[in-house]
DNA sequence: GTGAAAGCGCTAACAG
DNA sequence: CTGTTAGCGCTTTCAC
């Protein structure tokens, strides 16, 4: 590979001049500029980003820490983050933690300024003590487990859950269950709060038996939780699941037991995975604006990396409730 | 951040000695080793990977070039690649091309040895002329568009398609359609060949009207293609889709038209997305061993980066046909 | 065993 | 406007 020096020798100028041309510095003698440009294309020169960044004191990388890329929501979000980071000349480094607290801790700890300029984190299991700042700006994306003074970009989870459950109430459902309660996940607590608020407003009693836990938020977890709920003496007539995979798993269990969705059981999900618009039945779900989420998070962490100093920001991204067949649809022909 | 030099000064030794300790060089005087280790933990030293790699002449990065991370198949694959790259101390750089030929070309061209040590590529639209080697080892993953002498890791697409279609034949289906034909995608041609072979073996006629194109392989494309197929004078009684999203979209259209799956229309997909085991009906699909795919590809590109010289390798990863409700299930109660 | 010094490819002072 | 030089943080000869 050609280096700056090679180009300089070929063009008969100094490295500085070549560097000036490469970096678009305006004041270069036209004659020299031409010769440099010729040499540039003759050698097929490409700057060594590592060396440039070493010199500039930046790394050129942004970390995106997620539980698993195989969860469609994070896949979609990651795509958005990569796209949003491009204008800032950032390459995105994706780190998977499997939602494991120890790995989240280790990952965060390893994220020094040597490796990345900043980080976007969707923490699952981590708690306050673990979030010792890794020395680079961190913006929490989606999850915000703690009342910590950290930048956060997300939707209003309490309000979103409230909207979802109120929708079920308005459809006349009385025994509304929830799937996805989680011991440490901050958004789970917030969504549960929104659920409780909606119940209270509707004058419906709380029933702890209707709150089902899920640890991994995959289809299987939703299916299993639903199974337990349907075994109750008084099974629910509706269920609000904390993500779409849980919801699809829940629907699967309901159908296996011969229930009709939404007639016997109405189901609401969360995240609006692409699939949910096409499933049978299609899934009513809370739809955050994922592209806006990614963009806002990248922009915020960028401002931090420029040294901007302001109090921790809480950025709220809009969401909508996508009403589909799993709550409002025609009962499917049999 | 502490540098090697800082540590050296604190420990009262030279940089070299510190470097030796950090890199696990055996012969360091115990006394010095202790002092260095103390200084190391006192300063919280972490090596600057960029600088190390600059010096070592490697980048520490592996590129993974995909159309879109929001496609669950690529999300799952990316997760596997990240995991498989870890043992080689590689961070994975994911590049999205949106399946666009120009962006694929540009991405490949930008992948110099300055940026990454190697690349894994799932090319969608690119053709021979564009695959001018970017100067680093490239391994094709999944797709292999051309009869080019390049390393390739994938499943036997002809055989996989043949297996899928034979399954439909054995169920007694006679008008078997295909969704996902594509002008440049190599795997599409291979899957079509497998389809034709299975038809021929069964003594079924070819009918060009039963071959539907799809450009983006999302749900919507499958839904639209299915719609056209169902409008035929003689609509199909089975359809083989080139990925699971197309298949789910096709099912959606069938259901919307009041057809029963699998009774009126049997559907087979490709990729075995996690979702397909839980959808209603669950989807019969070709299931490649994705973890093995990722592992084999990473290992192969690693061997290339060590300078190993051997003729282009073709690595075949096993697959299975997951038979589920969309072909063999009970007709769903109505 | 360890120190001094060179240099990976690049940019930023600083002269000129 | 352009050349020279130092140095980002690290590893690696090469002496000692």
XYZ file of C-alpha atoms (C1' of nucleotides) in Angstrom:
700
model
C 0.000 0.000 0.000
C 1.157 3.460 -0.888
C 1.907 5.863 1.945
C 1.850 9.623 2.025
C 5.593 9.604 1.636
C 5.476 7.449 -1.480
C 3.059 9.906 -3.026
C 5.220 12.840 -2.003
C 8.305 11.350 -3.603
C 6.431 10.568 -6.790
C 4.949 14.056 -6.999
C 8.236 15.669 -6.066
C 6.779 17.586 -3.126
C 6.830 17.216 0.630
C 4.481 15.058 2.666
C 2.877 18.151 4.043
C 1.704 19.253 0.651
C 0.259 15.861 -0.062
C -1.441 15.874 3.311
C -2.858 19.295 2.511
C -4.317 18.075 -0.732
C -5.702 14.917 0.808
C -7.379 16.888 3.558
C -8.793 19.489 1.238
C -6.677 22.392 2.476
C -7.424 25.292 0.163
C -4.082 27.006 -0.333
C -1.978 24.750 -2.498
C -0.270 25.990 -5.624
C -2.399 24.743 -8.541
C 0.629 23.271 -10.222
C 1.477 21.247 -7.124
C -2.095 20.274 -6.563
C -2.247 18.789 -10.028
C 0.963 16.841 -9.597
C -0.160 15.530 -6.242
C -3.503 14.485 -7.593
C -1.829 12.632 -10.418
C 0.466 10.853 -7.999
C -2.506 10.094 -5.780
C -4.411 8.284 -8.438
C -1.286 6.712 -9.902
C -0.517 5.058 -6.586
C -4.121 4.413 -5.632
C -3.365 6.022 -2.310
C -5.817 5.532 0.552
C -5.196 7.154 3.920
C -4.429 4.848 6.815
C -7.260 5.642 9.153
C -5.644 4.043 12.131
C -2.586 6.219 11.819
C -4.643 9.312 11.200
C -6.796 8.696 14.216
C -3.819 7.912 16.392
C -2.418 11.268 15.485
C -5.687 13.092 15.814
C -6.366 11.583 19.174
C -9.622 9.979 18.196
C -10.418 6.398 17.360
C -13.085 6.800 14.718
C -15.247 4.187 16.417
C -18.548 4.266 18.194
C -19.539 1.296 20.314
C -23.075 -0.024 20.284
C -23.664 -2.394 23.165
C -26.681 -4.678 22.826
C -27.843 -7.949 24.329
C -28.133 -9.875 21.041
C -28.143 -8.894 17.420
C -30.408 -11.822 16.649
C -33.274 -10.007 18.329
C -34.895 -8.216 15.395
C -35.439 -5.039 17.380
C -31.728 -4.676 18.001
C -30.892 -5.665 14.465
C -33.127 -2.900 13.184
C -31.765 -0.427 15.694
C -28.186 -1.337 14.857
C -28.882 -0.720 11.205
C -30.152 2.723 12.108
C -27.173 3.486 14.299
C -24.719 2.521 11.573
C -26.517 4.763 9.128
C -26.698 7.651 11.594
C -23.015 7.367 12.482
C -21.831 7.639 8.908
C -22.070 11.445 8.659
C -19.782 11.706 11.664
C -17.173 9.431 10.103
C -17.777 6.833 12.735
C -17.571 3.127 12.236
C -19.822 1.249 14.592
C -18.477 -1.514 16.785
C -21.235 -3.805 17.945
C -20.742 -5.619 21.215
C -23.057 -8.396 22.348
C -23.601 -9.065 26.031
C -26.303 -11.743 25.890
C -28.082 -9.657 28.510
C -25.623 -11.033 30.994
C -24.723 -8.688 33.790
C -21.149 -9.828 34.076
C -20.560 -9.388 30.362
C -22.197 -6.000 30.365
C -19.881 -4.925 33.134
C -16.837 -6.309 31.376
C -17.791 -4.738 28.079
C -18.389 -1.323 29.574
C -15.143 -1.537 31.481
C -13.162 -2.394 28.374
C -14.510 0.596 26.486
C -11.677 3.021 27.017
C -10.998 6.108 24.958
C -8.325 4.051 23.241
C -10.933 1.901 21.640
C -13.916 4.091 20.966
C -14.823 7.748 20.998
C -18.158 7.054 22.631
C -20.739 4.392 23.315
C -24.422 3.752 22.922
C -25.683 1.239 25.451
C -28.919 -0.678 25.899
C -28.290 -2.057 29.350
C -30.304 -5.066 30.400
C -29.093 -6.307 33.697
C -26.576 -3.797 34.884
C -27.074 -1.629 37.916
C -25.756 1.631 39.273
C -22.470 0.445 40.713
C -21.523 -1.139 37.407
C -21.960 1.948 35.331
C -18.684 3.437 36.440
C -17.988 5.713 33.533
C -15.623 4.077 31.107
C -13.933 7.360 30.352
C -15.828 8.031 27.147
C -19.236 9.596 26.680
C -22.029 7.087 27.083
C -25.606 7.535 25.971
C -28.226 5.072 27.125
C -30.475 3.951 24.329
C -33.925 2.622 25.095
C -33.299 1.209 28.515
C -32.579 3.480 31.426
C -32.433 1.327 34.471
C -31.616 3.852 37.111
C -32.186 7.285 38.337
C -28.653 8.004 37.265
C -27.512 11.288 35.819
C -26.734 9.911 32.369
C -27.839 10.931 28.918
C -30.755 8.879 27.760
C -32.666 8.586 24.508
C -35.876 6.624 24.537
C -39.607 6.710 24.484
C -41.781 7.370 27.506
C -42.269 3.782 28.596
C -44.821 4.523 31.259
C -47.005 6.418 28.858
C -46.526 3.839 26.104
C -47.576 0.990 28.366
C -50.475 3.031 29.628
C -51.624 3.660 26.072
C -51.403 -0.021 25.220
C -53.344 -1.186 28.246
C -55.937 1.551 27.944
C -56.545 0.317 24.415
C -57.327 -3.124 25.855
C -59.589 -1.616 28.488
C -61.486 0.303 25.844
C -62.098 -2.943 24.019
C -63.887 -4.164 27.113
C -61.203 -6.461 28.485
C -61.283 -6.933 32.229
C -58.621 -9.479 33.074
C -55.535 -8.033 31.506
C -52.263 -9.850 32.039
C -48.729 -8.732 31.456
C -45.761 -10.754 30.188
C -42.193 -9.585 30.579
C -41.742 -8.557 34.175
C -38.025 -8.632 34.912
C -36.055 -8.238 38.124
C -33.509 -5.697 36.908
C -34.635 -4.284 33.601
C -35.586 -0.683 34.078
C -38.070 -0.509 31.243
C -39.920 -3.507 32.621
C -40.591 -1.578 35.822
C -41.721 1.454 33.841
C -44.026 -0.552 31.622
C -45.471 -2.272 34.649
C -46.128 1.130 36.175
C -47.986 2.237 33.061
C -50.007 -0.971 33.201
C -50.932 -0.382 36.816
C -51.915 3.191 36.116
C -54.218 2.127 33.309
C -55.783 -0.550 35.496
C -56.357 1.943 38.277
C -57.948 4.453 35.939
C -60.295 1.768 34.714
C -61.160 0.721 38.226
C -59.767 -2.757 37.640
C -58.176 -4.656 40.506
C -54.534 -5.579 40.549
C -53.883 -9.284 40.515
C -50.310 -10.370 40.996
C -51.099 -13.680 39.353
C -51.565 -11.816 36.077
C -48.018 -10.462 36.072
C -45.748 -12.992 34.395
C -41.996 -12.807 34.411
C -39.805 -13.362 31.380
C -36.040 -13.360 31.473
C -34.920 -13.484 27.883
C -37.727 -11.911 25.870
C -37.657 -14.520 23.120
C -40.637 -16.339 21.592
C -40.165 -19.300 23.854
C -40.365 -17.184 26.982
C -43.618 -15.644 25.847
C -45.043 -19.031 24.996
C -44.163 -20.449 28.392
C -45.444 -17.459 30.334
C -48.711 -17.567 28.434
C -49.079 -21.214 29.249
C -48.901 -20.479 32.950
C -51.388 -17.631 32.621
C -53.878 -19.803 30.769
C -53.679 -22.409 33.511
C -55.022 -19.942 36.046
C -58.435 -20.611 37.499
C -59.488 -17.316 35.977
C -57.363 -16.909 32.869
C -56.862 -13.476 31.298
C -58.879 -12.178 28.360
C -56.039 -9.938 27.216
C -52.279 -9.743 27.558
C -49.775 -6.950 27.165
C -46.312 -8.273 26.294
C -43.146 -6.254 26.756
C -41.852 -7.045 23.300
C -43.115 -8.483 20.036
C -41.348 -11.809 20.348
C -42.993 -12.460 23.688
C -46.309 -11.516 22.099
C -45.864 -13.855 19.146
C -44.943 -16.647 21.512
C -48.026 -15.895 23.589
C -50.243 -15.994 20.509
C -48.714 -19.291 19.529
C -49.630 -20.824 22.890
C -53.143 -19.409 22.766
C -53.717 -20.834 19.298
C -52.328 -24.204 20.349
C -54.936 -24.299 23.069
C -57.708 -23.619 20.645
C -58.287 -20.022 21.662
C -59.172 -17.403 19.090
C -57.152 -14.198 18.927
C -58.458 -11.580 19.517
C -61.892 -12.939 20.451
C -60.805 -15.057 23.392
C -57.527 -13.336 24.003
C -56.407 -9.917 22.823
C -52.640 -9.429 22.527
C -50.495 -6.287 22.423
C -46.768 -6.276 21.822
C -43.975 -3.734 22.011
C -41.306 -2.607 19.480
C -43.120 -3.090 16.182
C -40.774 -5.568 14.563
C -41.179 -5.647 10.804
C -42.692 -9.067 11.054
C -45.572 -7.991 13.263
C -47.398 -6.264 10.425
C -47.520 -9.517 8.452
C -48.051 -12.216 11.034
C -51.342 -14.045 11.359
C -52.984 -12.417 13.160
C -51.070 -9.206 12.663
C -49.898 -7.800 15.968
C -51.072 -4.656 17.705
C -47.939 -3.118 19.135
C -46.247 -0.029 20.492
C -44.184 1.408 17.664
C -41.247 3.604 18.637
C -39.692 5.671 15.872
C -36.529 3.568 15.598
C -34.787 5.705 13.019
C -35.319 8.781 15.186
C -34.109 6.872 18.225
C -30.869 5.949 16.478
C -30.349 9.410 15.063
C -30.959 11.225 18.330
C -28.653 8.906 20.241
C -25.811 9.266 17.764
C -26.186 13.022 17.674
C -26.206 13.273 21.437
C -23.102 11.179 21.914
C -21.445 13.196 19.181
C -22.117 16.429 20.996
C -20.570 14.902 24.089
C -17.466 13.873 22.216
C -16.965 17.413 21.050
C -16.550 18.275 24.706
C -19.894 20.016 25.022
C -20.767 20.243 28.672
C -24.398 20.332 29.703
C -26.499 18.539 32.296
C -27.562 14.985 31.435
C -30.220 15.109 28.790
C -33.361 13.055 28.600
C -34.495 12.843 24.983
C -38.011 11.581 24.385
C -38.754 10.029 21.020
C -42.352 9.739 19.847
C -44.175 6.435 19.561
C -47.519 5.322 18.215
C -49.802 2.434 18.975
C -50.233 0.356 15.834
C -53.649 -1.217 16.145
C -53.899 -4.484 14.232
C -55.772 -7.764 14.217
C -54.505 -9.188 17.475
C -56.748 -6.762 19.334
C -59.142 -5.287 16.858
C -59.157 -7.645 13.946
C -61.966 -9.699 12.526
C -61.947 -13.071 14.158
C -60.258 -15.246 11.603
C -62.446 -17.554 9.566
C -62.091 -21.078 10.743
C -5.197 7.703 30.117
C -1.979 6.161 31.225
C 0.545 5.217 28.588
C 3.295 2.658 28.658
C 5.731 5.409 29.411
C 3.779 6.610 32.423
C 3.829 3.111 33.809
C 7.534 2.774 33.105
C 8.348 5.977 34.961
C 6.214 4.967 37.912
C 7.786 1.510 38.078
C 11.255 2.906 37.556
C 11.994 0.680 34.555
C 12.078 1.154 30.801
C 9.142 1.013 28.452
C 10.496 -2.197 27.043
C 10.192 -3.994 30.343
C 6.653 -2.818 30.803
C 5.834 -3.915 27.282
C 7.342 -7.299 28.041
C 5.173 -7.724 31.082
C 2.046 -6.563 29.310
C 2.660 -9.005 26.485
C 3.439 -11.897 28.750
C 7.097 -12.222 27.810
C 8.544 -14.859 30.123
C 11.950 -13.550 31.026
C 11.519 -10.587 33.274
C 13.264 -10.323 36.618
C 10.656 -11.213 39.274
C 11.445 -8.029 41.163
C 10.802 -5.905 38.092
C 7.723 -7.856 37.172
C 6.221 -7.135 40.545
C 6.962 -3.443 40.358
C 5.527 -3.215 36.883
C 2.406 -5.052 37.874
C 1.902 -2.699 40.774
C 2.321 0.301 38.530
C 0.009 -1.264 35.997
C -2.860 -1.594 38.405
C -2.097 1.695 40.108
C -2.487 3.554 36.814
C -5.271 1.352 35.472
C -3.276 1.012 32.294
C -4.980 -0.332 29.186
C -3.076 -0.782 25.958
C -3.961 1.492 23.072
C -5.081 -1.020 20.480
C -4.834 1.411 17.615
C -1.218 2.145 18.344
C -0.398 -1.494 18.891
C -2.001 -2.492 15.646
C -0.340 0.323 13.761
C 2.959 -0.987 14.930
C 2.099 -4.622 14.346
C 0.830 -3.943 10.894
C -2.614 -5.331 11.516
C -5.847 -3.512 12.126
C -7.643 -5.841 14.485
C -10.834 -5.539 12.452
C -12.854 -7.897 10.354
C -15.463 -6.458 8.014
C -18.831 -8.118 7.599
C -20.640 -6.772 4.574
C -24.394 -7.393 4.481
C -27.392 -5.910 2.718
C -29.308 -4.941 5.883
C -28.981 -5.803 9.510
C -32.714 -5.445 9.914
C -33.188 -8.697 8.026
C -33.323 -11.240 10.836
C -31.194 -13.731 8.949
C -28.324 -11.263 8.742
C -28.840 -10.143 12.305
C -28.507 -13.723 13.463
C -25.533 -14.331 11.213
C -23.825 -11.150 12.387
C -24.243 -12.253 15.974
C -22.523 -15.514 15.095
C -19.715 -13.775 13.267
C -19.017 -11.460 16.192
C -18.882 -14.417 18.527
C -16.671 -16.427 16.175
C -14.275 -13.524 15.664
C -13.628 -13.026 19.351
C -11.071 -15.840 19.738
C -9.007 -14.205 17.005
C -9.031 -10.833 18.757
C -11.037 -9.367 15.960
C -13.631 -6.683 16.320
C -16.280 -6.898 13.661
C -17.123 -3.918 11.493
C -20.537 -4.277 9.943
C -21.175 -2.523 6.664
C -24.646 -2.237 5.168
C -25.116 -1.998 1.435
C -28.915 -2.116 1.158
C -28.348 -4.726 -1.533
C -27.412 -1.881 -3.812
C -24.805 -2.720 -6.377
C -23.134 0.666 -6.331
C -22.823 0.629 -2.556
C -21.506 -2.899 -2.607
C -18.847 -1.840 -5.050
C -17.946 1.226 -3.053
C -17.807 -0.696 0.205
C -15.602 -3.412 -1.197
C -13.336 -0.843 -2.758
C -12.931 1.054 0.507
C -11.893 -2.065 2.376
C -8.161 -1.642 2.238
C -5.673 -3.387 4.483
C -5.513 -0.096 6.374
C -9.018 -0.596 7.606
C -9.528 -4.288 8.081
C -7.504 -7.466 8.098
C -10.106 -9.327 6.096
C -13.719 -9.333 5.035
C -16.753 -11.575 4.997
C -19.150 -10.643 2.239
C -22.704 -11.651 1.371
C -22.914 -10.062 -2.053
C -26.356 -9.408 -3.449
C -26.078 -7.532 -6.649
C -22.426 -7.370 -7.450
C -20.869 -9.093 -10.423
C -17.481 -10.311 -11.484
C -15.922 -7.049 -12.600
C -16.774 -5.436 -9.290
C -15.072 -7.987 -7.146
C -11.637 -6.617 -7.831
C -9.814 -7.798 -4.782
C -9.635 -5.044 -2.194
C -6.186 -6.121 -1.111
C -7.338 -8.095 1.893
C -8.577 -11.672 2.066
C -12.261 -11.941 1.265
C -14.495 -14.882 1.997
C -17.946 -15.044 0.475
C -20.594 -16.027 2.963
C -23.837 -17.566 1.781
C -24.060 -15.974 -1.607
C -21.643 -16.884 -4.326
C -22.768 -15.135 -7.455
C -20.114 -16.173 -9.842
C -17.880 -18.904 -10.992
C -15.063 -16.889 -9.497
C -12.075 -18.419 -7.806
C -12.879 -17.049 -4.369
C -13.265 -18.715 -1.013
C -16.863 -19.464 -0.266
C -18.720 -20.793 2.755
C -22.322 -21.765 2.302
C -24.815 -24.527 1.966
C -25.510 -26.427 -1.228
C -28.319 -24.262 -2.526
C -29.255 -26.519 -5.409
C -29.620 -29.501 -3.140
C -31.441 -27.496 -0.480
C -33.993 -26.199 -2.970
C -34.342 -29.644 -4.423
C -35.053 -31.075 -0.974
C -37.656 -28.407 -0.270
C -39.501 -28.890 -3.533
C -39.327 -32.676 -3.375
C -40.999 -32.401 0.012
C -43.881 -30.549 -1.646
C -44.041 -33.123 -4.431
C -44.226 -35.924 -1.907
C -47.177 -34.221 -0.298
C -48.947 -34.540 -3.613
C -48.657 -30.962 -4.790
C -48.673 -30.538 -8.560
C -48.593 -26.811 -9.229
C -45.611 -25.633 -7.291
C -44.647 -21.975 -7.576
C -41.488 -20.214 -6.584
C -41.062 -16.722 -5.116
C -37.743 -14.922 -5.091
C -36.310 -15.166 -8.567
C -33.750 -12.381 -8.928
C -31.777 -11.075 -11.896
C -28.318 -11.019 -10.295
C -28.431 -12.967 -7.070
C -26.422 -16.118 -7.486
C -28.280 -18.156 -4.912
C -31.572 -17.377 -6.609
C -30.305 -19.061 -9.774
C -29.094 -22.050 -7.780
C -32.349 -22.434 -5.909
C -34.257 -22.159 -9.123
C -32.086 -24.930 -10.576
C -32.885 -27.159 -7.611
C -36.551 -26.412 -8.096
C -36.397 -27.327 -11.761
C -34.553 -30.526 -10.994
C -37.194 -31.591 -8.489
C -39.979 -30.791 -10.949
C -38.261 -32.810 -13.656
C -37.774 -35.797 -11.376
C -41.454 -35.712 -10.520
C -42.427 -35.454 -14.149
C -44.058 -32.082 -13.568
C -44.055 -29.500 -16.370
C -42.243 -26.210 -16.084
C -44.482 -23.197 -16.132
C -42.786 -19.806 -16.298
C -45.890 -18.182 -14.885
C -45.190 -19.956 -11.604
C -41.791 -18.309 -11.182
C -42.239 -14.990 -9.389
C -39.548 -12.394 -9.022
C -38.742 -10.548 -5.817
C -36.185 -7.831 -5.517
C -35.857 -7.111 -1.841
C -36.865 -10.315 -0.063
C -38.985 -8.568 2.565
C -42.483 -9.549 3.704
C -44.068 -7.068 1.388
C -42.375 -8.534 -1.667
C -43.592 -12.004 -0.795
C -47.103 -10.741 -0.240
C -47.166 -8.976 -3.582
C -45.699 -11.873 -5.520
C -48.197 -14.249 -3.963
C -50.994 -11.968 -4.964
C -49.963 -12.185 -8.590
C -49.645 -15.961 -8.413
C -53.090 -16.349 -6.902
C -54.560 -14.299 -9.711
C -53.442 -16.853 -12.259
C -56.098 -18.804 -14.099
C -54.578 -21.902 -12.552
C -53.144 -20.774 -9.211
C -50.476 -22.854 -7.457
C -51.219 -25.351 -4.700
C -47.782 -24.877 -3.177
C -45.046 -22.270 -3.121
C -41.355 -22.392 -2.351
C -40.033 -19.008 -1.186
C -36.362 -18.086 -1.227
C -36.409 -16.759 2.307
C -38.647 -16.819 5.355
C -39.820 -13.238 5.061
C -41.074 -13.829 1.546
C -42.817 -16.952 2.827
C -44.503 -15.151 5.715
C -45.652 -12.457 3.329
C -47.002 -15.122 0.982
C -48.910 -16.788 3.820
C -50.346 -13.448 4.806
C -51.740 -12.910 1.309
C -53.136 -16.429 1.138
C -54.896 -16.013 4.464
C -56.272 -12.646 3.418
C -57.851 -14.352 0.436
C -59.498 -16.939 2.616
C -57.176 -19.783 1.689
C -56.150 -22.344 4.252
C -52.454 -23.093 4.753
C -51.410 -25.812 4.154
C -54.651 -27.329 2.823
C -55.131 -24.968 -0.083
C -51.570 -23.747 -0.290
C -48.461 -25.339 1.157
C -45.574 -22.976 1.847
C -41.864 -23.569 2.322
C -39.358 -20.900 3.293
C -35.590 -20.629 3.497
C -33.217 -19.571 6.351
C -35.149 -20.697 9.412
C -35.486 -17.364 11.158
C -36.198 -17.773 14.838
C -39.681 -16.499 14.282
C -40.646 -19.222 11.850
C -40.935 -21.845 14.546
C -43.567 -19.800 16.353
C -45.623 -18.196 13.621
C -49.167 -19.313 12.893
C -48.934 -21.545 10.994
C -45.340 -22.392 11.822
C -43.197 -22.376 8.718
C -41.544 -25.314 7.013
C -38.146 -24.030 5.987
C -34.628 -24.881 4.947
C -32.455 -24.487 8.029
C -28.770 -23.848 7.464
C -26.524 -24.263 10.469
C -25.894 -20.555 10.990
C -23.437 -20.874 13.828
C -21.358 -23.276 11.749
C -21.595 -20.936 8.777
C -20.215 -18.047 10.809
C -17.517 -20.116 12.424
C -16.289 -21.658 9.188
C -16.187 -18.298 7.429
C -14.229 -16.608 10.207
C -11.794 -19.483 10.422
C -11.242 -19.499 6.700
C -10.580 -15.780 6.461
C -8.281 -16.093 9.438
C -6.223 -18.751 7.706
C -5.932 -16.424 4.735
C -4.742 -13.544 6.873
C -1.963 -15.697 8.244
C -0.684 -15.836 4.719
C -1.689 -19.423 4.099
C -1.733 -20.038 0.384
C -4.046 -22.672 -1.015
C -6.493 -22.848 -3.888
C -9.876 -21.189 -3.299
C -11.890 -23.329 -0.946
C -15.528 -24.208 -1.178
C -16.853 -25.029 2.276
C -20.226 -26.719 2.444
C -22.195 -26.351 5.648
C -24.980 -28.805 6.423
C -28.638 -27.882 6.378
C -31.862 -29.583 7.335
C -35.435 -29.211 6.206
C -37.559 -28.232 9.191
C -40.978 -29.603 8.449
C -43.699 -27.629 10.181
C -47.355 -26.735 9.875
C -47.181 -24.692 6.690
C -46.781 -27.905 4.727
C -47.591 -30.764 7.036
C -49.585 -29.237 9.830
C -53.103 -29.948 10.860
C -55.418 -27.605 9.105
C -56.058 -24.968 11.726
C -59.416 -25.029 13.416
C -61.584 -22.275 12.136
C 17.326 -9.314 31.260
C 16.755 -4.652 30.051
C 17.526 0.108 28.022
C 17.833 3.229 23.995
C 16.223 4.325 19.818
C 13.887 3.679 15.551
C 9.684 3.752 13.189
C 4.412 2.068 11.891
C 1.563 6.412 8.732
C -0.143 10.342 9.734
C -0.961 15.504 11.260
C 0.368 19.821 13.505
C 3.610 23.308 14.723
C 6.926 26.113 13.099
C 9.951 28.004 10.053
C 11.004 29.770 5.878
C 2.343 28.503 0.097
C 5.550 24.458 1.434
C 9.368 21.816 3.752
C 11.180 20.027 8.195
C 10.488 18.054 12.348
C 8.383 16.093 16.266
C 5.430 12.812 18.132
C 0.510 10.098 18.767
C 1.481 4.867 21.835
C 3.223 0.994 20.848
C 6.644 -2.986 19.471
C 11.018 -4.352 18.038
C 15.790 -4.755 16.739
C 20.147 -4.150 18.742
C 23.287 -3.248 22.073
C 24.825 -3.564 26.675
